[in-house]
């Protein structure tokens, strides 16, 4: 990743709060025109990372470059990025218009130009008619739009969003996701969004950085993270997964899993023989078809212990003879449903097996 | 959940205990008789006598001047101290600072009064200032007492307020001083106002500290009331008491009305 | 340091009040210590300097512990001091006994009632302290409302001596300091989740048991704060014992006042002030330790 193409460049950034490492050596480049999600459980350091970029926290070590300039120790008011707070942080003593005008006035704008920029920003979030309102007179969704307008009015190089969906209900979340994607396309700037919701990250982001204990543990497109999770944590974060411990078999090409009582065929390169590894198989890659292809992994004499009906799909919990409980999802409608207690065979192709490194 | 009969009865009795004496004074102030025990007819003659008493009028004027000046001074100093407590990180002497801020709150008034008097006398000996005691020294003494109250009110407001708005202002390009004047100050204004009001009332109400730090020409209203009350019940004091109660009720009613109109709460918290 | 404030603002906002407090809060206390070691002297100022020049022109330490010896030796001061502690303690206990049920009733009142009720309780606090004490003189004196009523009802044949008694002082103290007791108690009780009590009763506790085992223990920080807010000013109180207690009720604040204004003995006043300071340091330090321990348990 070259420095010139990145809007934000973090080089080995560190920040600790009283001995607790919130951000522990993060290096990351945010490309111009990119929608990047920082994903992780609460306390993983994702919000601190965002605040470090905005300048609201000072990094203990490392470098923060914004638009190619070293801004590691610049105060927040000189940085060409803007942050939308989780609480929205609208100024309660100012009207919607004055909230949007605040940042522009700091840039020295006034008169017709100021009005034009305010109008433009409010139009982008479809809030033109509500400029005279006070924040407390707006709904949660409207407040978010004002907070958004206040940031984009400044035409920042990058927009930072801290948990933008946290305060919205389910229906509004889905609409907002689409609107944020559209807004980013129209503005042509980078968005960096912090979220704990993998669905937000998957649906909006071009790339996702998964964080844990202050470190980025995997960075990639949503598809890469889903199909090739590098670790147990990433596999667990993105949807459901069957995860088993095992060892590389003597032939060096399969993984022996005691709980399955078999050696799994896989397409990926494996470490040394007898080394401990963890494998993951997505539930929708497993079928309960009794006629396996020759290259498939197959286990016979399994019993359906439980069925959970989820509308378009059903999840089956299947007990295999060696003790493992396998999670399988199957489309409803196309196939006849299977009853609890049924005897089945479980099969999955070799390329469904993902080997996790940690 | 029911309140229970005993606490509710106590509440009623307690409220009666708080209000009956004042109500009796108000009623008596309209009694024509000099003897409080005997009702001889409705009259406002004691109000007339009160308003022709130069001593009381002068003392009231002194009190208002002292209260306004000391409340303003205390609000300035106390707001700074509140900011220090709530927003500034550790600094050298922070513990000392907090300890000193708490002293006017815990010291008995007689000690605060005596100690400040000794300071003024010593300063006059050493620097020739303040030359004699009067309005100025009472203002300084009252400001010292009230700034701690203001500081705690402002601190409580700042602590109950997230820093998001201030950080958002900085993020939107406002330098620190602008963040303070455009966002922090307007947001803590209600607390500053409440602090000023409390400081004003504290000053208006104080007898002990004023007695120590005043000079011969600067008798305040509580001092005038005290010297009169020492001699016993006086119809003029009844009238004055009624006026004081009425004016503080009026001020509070006004403040409550403004708060409610702005959709705020009556009691902070 | 926060990223949103500048060092310059920090220096001003810290420096101004700090300097003010050093000059007008710390220095005066140092002066009390100093003058308590001096001797009374007719003139301006009415006390002797601690350092003086002797005949040979040498600096001479002229400080004396005579004032402390006087204060410790004369039973007047010690009696007044112990009496102040006793009266303050009883007043605090009375305020707690009256204030707790009141605060409890307000905290458990319907939501819409709480603010008006609290307002009603705090309203007297905003009216003149002196006037509130004065109002009681009118009620308690021999020809006052209480005695007239009792005589009229035939319950007594001659007026009771109510004014200029300790009883009157207790009434005055509770009357004036009740809001200080109520406010922290209410703040604590109001936060107390009603579902805790419901849970206790669901688990088989009677309302009385739930009150003593759940409400009271959780209200302890409020009780400590309230007691402190009443006890501390009550110890040094001057106006109430002076106006309601008369000559018979001796309290240290009154003694100090008289030493200063009547006897004009500034050094002895300062020594008495030191004694009161000592009397206050102990309860405040104790309460602070208790609070810190509570806070430690909570976290």
PDB file of N, CA and C in Angstrom, chain C residues 210-264:
ATOM      1  N   UNK C 210     -38.201  -5.619  54.728  1.00  0.00           N
ATOM      2  CA  UNK C 210     -37.622  -5.077  53.495  1.00  0.00           C
ATOM      3  C   UNK C 210     -37.093  -3.676  53.737  1.00  0.00           C
ATOM      4  N   UNK C 211     -37.834  -2.890  54.545  1.00  0.00           N
ATOM      5  CA  UNK C 211     -37.399  -1.528  54.839  1.00  0.00           C
ATOM      6  C   UNK C 211     -36.066  -1.537  55.585  1.00  0.00           C
ATOM      7  N   UNK C 212     -35.990  -2.367  56.635  1.00  0.00           N
ATOM      8  CA  UNK C 212     -34.782  -2.365  57.464  1.00  0.00           C
ATOM      9  C   UNK C 212     -33.608  -3.042  56.786  1.00  0.00           C
ATOM     10  N   UNK C 213     -33.875  -4.059  55.958  1.00  0.00           N
ATOM     11  CA  UNK C 213     -32.770  -4.811  55.363  1.00  0.00           C
ATOM     12  C   UNK C 213     -32.345  -4.278  54.002  1.00  0.00           C
ATOM     13  N   UNK C 214     -33.230  -3.580  53.312  1.00  0.00           N
ATOM     14  CA  UNK C 214     -32.895  -3.107  51.958  1.00  0.00           C
ATOM     15  C   UNK C 214     -32.779  -1.579  51.942  1.00  0.00           C
ATOM     16  N   UNK C 215     -33.854  -0.889  52.323  1.00  0.00           N
ATOM     17  CA  UNK C 215     -33.879   0.572  52.194  1.00  0.00           C
ATOM     18  C   UNK C 215     -32.832   1.233  53.082  1.00  0.00           C
ATOM     19  N   UNK C 216     -32.849   0.883  54.366  1.00  0.00           N
ATOM     20  CA  UNK C 216     -31.964   1.569  55.309  1.00  0.00           C
ATOM     21  C   UNK C 216     -30.482   1.364  54.958  1.00  0.00           C
ATOM     22  N   UNK C 217     -30.017   0.124  54.734  1.00  0.00           N
ATOM     23  CA  UNK C 217     -28.591  -0.026  54.409  1.00  0.00           C
ATOM     24  C   UNK C 217     -28.186   0.755  53.156  1.00  0.00           C
ATOM     25  N   UNK C 218     -29.069   0.771  52.156  1.00  0.00           N
ATOM     26  CA  UNK C 218     -28.711   1.465  50.917  1.00  0.00           C
ATOM     27  C   UNK C 218     -28.743   2.980  51.090  1.00  0.00           C
ATOM     28  N   UNK C 219     -29.414   3.455  52.148  1.00  0.00           N
ATOM     29  CA  UNK C 219     -29.499   4.900  52.363  1.00  0.00           C
ATOM     30  C   UNK C 219     -28.335   5.423  53.206  1.00  0.00           C
ATOM     31  N   UNK C 220     -27.475   4.522  53.687  1.00  0.00           N
ATOM     32  CA  UNK C 220     -26.418   4.926  54.627  1.00  0.00           C
ATOM     33  C   UNK C 220     -25.555   6.091  54.121  1.00  0.00           C
ATOM     34  N   UNK C 221     -25.087   6.080  52.859  1.00  0.00           N
ATOM     35  CA  UNK C 221     -24.284   7.230  52.428  1.00  0.00           C
ATOM     36  C   UNK C 221     -25.047   8.547  52.545  1.00  0.00           C
ATOM     37  N   UNK C 222     -26.325   8.524  52.254  1.00  0.00           N
ATOM     38  CA  UNK C 222     -27.138   9.734  52.393  1.00  0.00           C
ATOM     39  C   UNK C 222     -27.263  10.150  53.847  1.00  0.00           C
ATOM     40  N   UNK C 223     -27.389   9.157  54.744  1.00  0.00           N
ATOM     41  CA  UNK C 223     -27.489   9.453  56.173  1.00  0.00           C
ATOM     42  C   UNK C 223     -26.203  10.117  56.651  1.00  0.00           C
ATOM     43  N   UNK C 224     -25.070   9.554  56.244  1.00  0.00           N
ATOM     44  CA  UNK C 224     -23.782  10.119  56.678  1.00  0.00           C
ATOM     45  C   UNK C 224     -23.644  11.547  56.167  1.00  0.00           C
ATOM     46  N   UNK C 225     -23.936  11.742  54.882  1.00  0.00           N
ATOM     47  CA  UNK C 225     -23.800  13.085  54.300  1.00  0.00           C
ATOM     48  C   UNK C 225     -24.732  14.065  55.015  1.00  0.00           C
ATOM     49  N   UNK C 226     -25.977  13.644  55.239  1.00  0.00           N
ATOM     50  CA  UNK C 226     -26.942  14.523  55.877  1.00  0.00           C
ATOM     51  C   UNK C 226     -26.532  14.887  57.296  1.00  0.00           C
ATOM     52  N   UNK C 227     -26.093  13.896  58.058  1.00  0.00           N
ATOM     53  CA  UNK C 227     -25.680  14.146  59.444  1.00  0.00           C
ATOM     54  C   UNK C 227     -24.507  15.112  59.493  1.00  0.00           C
ATOM     55  N   UNK C 228     -23.577  14.929  58.564  1.00  0.00           N
ATOM     56  CA  UNK C 228     -22.408  15.791  58.526  1.00  0.00           C
ATOM     57  C   UNK C 228     -22.819  17.233  58.225  1.00  0.00           C
ATOM     58  N   UNK C 229     -23.750  17.356  57.256  1.00  0.00           N
ATOM     59  CA  UNK C 229     -24.180  18.693  56.838  1.00  0.00           C
ATOM     60  C   UNK C 229     -24.928  19.412  57.958  1.00  0.00           C
ATOM     61  N   UNK C 230     -25.526  18.659  58.885  1.00  0.00           N
ATOM     62  CA  UNK C 230     -26.217  19.290  60.012  1.00  0.00           C
ATOM     63  C   UNK C 230     -25.253  19.496  61.178  1.00  0.00           C
ATOM     64  N   UNK C 231     -24.482  18.450  61.489  1.00  0.00           N
ATOM     65  CA  UNK C 231     -23.635  18.495  62.680  1.00  0.00           C
ATOM     66  C   UNK C 231     -22.581  19.600  62.589  1.00  0.00           C
ATOM     67  N   UNK C 232     -21.900  19.673  61.450  1.00  0.00           N
ATOM     68  CA  UNK C 232     -20.777  20.607  61.335  1.00  0.00           C
ATOM     69  C   UNK C 232     -21.190  22.055  61.581  1.00  0.00           C
ATOM     70  N   UNK C 233     -22.206  22.572  60.883  1.00  0.00           N
ATOM     71  CA  UNK C 233     -22.565  23.961  61.198  1.00  0.00           C
ATOM     72  C   UNK C 233     -23.210  24.108  62.583  1.00  0.00           C
ATOM     73  N   UNK C 234     -23.853  23.049  63.068  1.00  0.00           N
ATOM     74  CA  UNK C 234     -24.522  23.148  64.371  1.00  0.00           C
ATOM     75  C   UNK C 234     -23.516  23.354  65.502  1.00  0.00           C
ATOM     76  N   UNK C 235     -22.345  22.710  65.386  1.00  0.00           N
ATOM     77  CA  UNK C 235     -21.342  22.843  66.448  1.00  0.00           C
ATOM     78  C   UNK C 235     -20.946  24.302  66.638  1.00  0.00           C
ATOM     79  N   UNK C 236     -20.738  24.995  65.536  1.00  0.00           N
ATOM     80  CA  UNK C 236     -20.245  26.368  65.644  1.00  0.00           C
ATOM     81  C   UNK C 236     -21.343  27.408  65.608  1.00  0.00           C
ATOM     82  N   UNK C 237     -22.599  26.963  65.669  1.00  0.00           N
ATOM     83  CA  UNK C 237     -23.730  27.871  65.505  1.00  0.00           C
ATOM     84  C   UNK C 237     -23.719  28.991  66.549  1.00  0.00           C
ATOM     85  N   UNK C 238     -24.045  30.186  66.057  1.00  0.00           N
ATOM     86  CA  UNK C 238     -24.111  31.327  66.967  1.00  0.00           C
ATOM     87  C   UNK C 238     -25.526  31.894  67.110  1.00  0.00           C
ATOM     88  N   UNK C 239     -26.191  32.103  65.984  1.00  0.00           N
ATOM     89  CA  UNK C 239     -27.463  32.834  66.003  1.00  0.00           C
ATOM     90  C   UNK C 239     -28.525  32.103  66.817  1.00  0.00           C
ATOM     91  N   UNK C 240     -28.655  30.792  66.605  1.00  0.00           N
ATOM     92  CA  UNK C 240     -29.739  30.047  67.267  1.00  0.00           C
ATOM     93  C   UNK C 240     -29.571  30.032  68.785  1.00  0.00           C
ATOM     94  N   UNK C 241     -28.401  29.637  69.332  1.00  0.00           N
ATOM     95  CA  UNK C 241     -28.283  29.691  70.794  1.00  0.00           C
ATOM     96  C   UNK C 241     -28.378  31.107  71.336  1.00  0.00           C
ATOM     97  N   UNK C 242     -27.932  32.078  70.569  1.00  0.00           N
ATOM     98  CA  UNK C 242     -27.987  33.459  71.050  1.00  0.00           C
ATOM     99  C   UNK C 242     -29.432  33.942  71.162  1.00  0.00           C
ATOM    100  N   UNK C 243     -30.232  33.673  70.133  1.00  0.00           N
ATOM    101  CA  UNK C 243     -31.595  34.214  70.121  1.00  0.00           C
ATOM    102  C   UNK C 243     -32.604  33.314  70.823  1.00  0.00           C
ATOM    103  N   UNK C 244     -32.429  32.000  70.725  1.00  0.00           N
ATOM    104  CA  UNK C 244     -33.421  31.094  71.301  1.00  0.00           C
ATOM    105  C   UNK C 244     -32.970  30.494  72.632  1.00  0.00           C
ATOM    106  N   UNK C 245     -31.633  30.406  72.825  1.00  0.00           N
ATOM    107  CA  UNK C 245     -31.130  29.732  74.019  1.00  0.00           C
ATOM    108  C   UNK C 245     -30.952  30.651  75.206  1.00  0.00           C
ATOM    109  N   UNK C 246     -30.814  31.933  74.946  1.00  0.00           N
ATOM    110  CA  UNK C 246     -30.631  32.876  76.035  1.00  0.00           C
ATOM    111  C   UNK C 246     -29.303  32.671  76.750  1.00  0.00           C
ATOM    112  N   UNK C 247     -29.231  33.226  77.944  1.00  0.00           N
ATOM    113  CA  UNK C 247     -27.968  33.217  78.680  1.00  0.00           C
ATOM    114  C   UNK C 247     -27.631  31.824  79.211  1.00  0.00           C
ATOM    115  N   UNK C 248     -28.657  30.963  79.388  1.00  0.00           N
ATOM    116  CA  UNK C 248     -28.422  29.672  80.026  1.00  0.00           C
ATOM    117  C   UNK C 248     -27.740  28.656  79.118  1.00  0.00           C
ATOM    118  N   UNK C 249     -27.981  28.771  77.821  1.00  0.00           N
ATOM    119  CA  UNK C 249     -27.422  27.766  76.916  1.00  0.00           C
ATOM    120  C   UNK C 249     -26.076  28.251  76.397  1.00  0.00           C
ATOM    121  N   UNK C 250     -25.076  27.499  76.760  1.00  0.00           N
ATOM    122  CA  UNK C 250     -23.701  27.884  76.444  1.00  0.00           C
ATOM    123  C   UNK C 250     -23.233  27.095  75.236  1.00  0.00           C
ATOM    124  N   UNK C 251     -22.843  27.780  74.194  1.00  0.00           N
ATOM    125  CA  UNK C 251     -22.248  27.076  73.059  1.00  0.00           C
ATOM    126  C   UNK C 251     -20.991  27.802  72.639  1.00  0.00           C
ATOM    127  N   UNK C 252     -20.087  27.056  72.012  1.00  0.00           N
ATOM    128  CA  UNK C 252     -18.743  27.572  71.764  1.00  0.00           C
ATOM    129  C   UNK C 252     -18.761  28.755  70.786  1.00  0.00           C
ATOM    130  N   UNK C 253     -19.692  28.708  69.802  1.00  0.00           N
ATOM    131  CA  UNK C 253     -19.783  29.807  68.850  1.00  0.00           C
ATOM    132  C   UNK C 253     -20.137  31.104  69.552  1.00  0.00           C
ATOM    133  N   UNK C 254     -21.018  30.987  70.543  1.00  0.00           N
ATOM    134  CA  UNK C 254     -21.428  32.144  71.317  1.00  0.00           C
ATOM    135  C   UNK C 254     -20.280  32.673  72.173  1.00  0.00           C
ATOM    136  N   UNK C 255     -19.530  31.730  72.770  1.00  0.00           N
ATOM    137  CA  UNK C 255     -18.384  32.122  73.599  1.00  0.00           C
ATOM    138  C   UNK C 255     -17.377  32.893  72.757  1.00  0.00           C
ATOM    139  N   UNK C 256     -17.112  32.354  71.544  1.00  0.00           N
ATOM    140  CA  UNK C 256     -16.144  33.003  70.667  1.00  0.00           C
ATOM    141  C   UNK C 256     -16.621  34.424  70.326  1.00  0.00           C
ATOM    142  N   UNK C 257     -17.894  34.510  69.989  1.00  0.00           N
ATOM    143  CA  UNK C 257     -18.477  35.809  69.619  1.00  0.00           C
ATOM    144  C   UNK C 257     -18.302  36.801  70.766  1.00  0.00           C
ATOM    145  N   UNK C 258     -18.627  36.347  71.995  1.00  0.00           N
ATOM    146  CA  UNK C 258     -18.548  37.247  73.137  1.00  0.00           C
ATOM    147  C   UNK C 258     -17.114  37.632  73.451  1.00  0.00           C
ATOM    148  N   UNK C 259     -16.195  36.658  73.369  1.00  0.00           N
ATOM    149  CA  UNK C 259     -14.780  36.989  73.592  1.00  0.00           C
ATOM    150  C   UNK C 259     -14.357  38.099  72.644  1.00  0.00           C
ATOM    151  N   UNK C 260     -14.848  37.975  71.414  1.00  0.00           N
ATOM    152  CA  UNK C 260     -14.396  38.915  70.399  1.00  0.00           C
ATOM    153  C   UNK C 260     -15.109  40.257  70.517  1.00  0.00           C
ATOM    154  N   UNK C 261     -16.448  40.240  70.537  1.00  0.00           N
ATOM    155  CA  UNK C 261     -17.190  41.494  70.452  1.00  0.00           C
ATOM    156  C   UNK C 261     -17.391  42.158  71.806  1.00  0.00           C
ATOM    157  N   UNK C 262     -17.513  41.337  72.881  1.00  0.00           N
ATOM    158  CA  UNK C 262     -17.760  41.938  74.188  1.00  0.00           C
ATOM    159  C   UNK C 262     -16.454  42.179  74.935  1.00  0.00           C
ATOM    160  N   UNK C 263     -15.626  41.112  75.053  1.00  0.00           N
ATOM    161  CA  UNK C 263     -14.376  41.270  75.799  1.00  0.00           C
ATOM    162  C   UNK C 263     -13.252  41.863  74.958  1.00  0.00           C
ATOM    163  N   UNK C 264     -13.455  41.835  73.628  1.00  0.00           N
ATOM    164  CA  UNK C 264     -12.449  42.349  72.692  1.00  0.00           C
ATOM    165  C   UNK C 264     -11.096  41.661  72.885  1.00  0.00           C
TER     166      UNK C 264
END
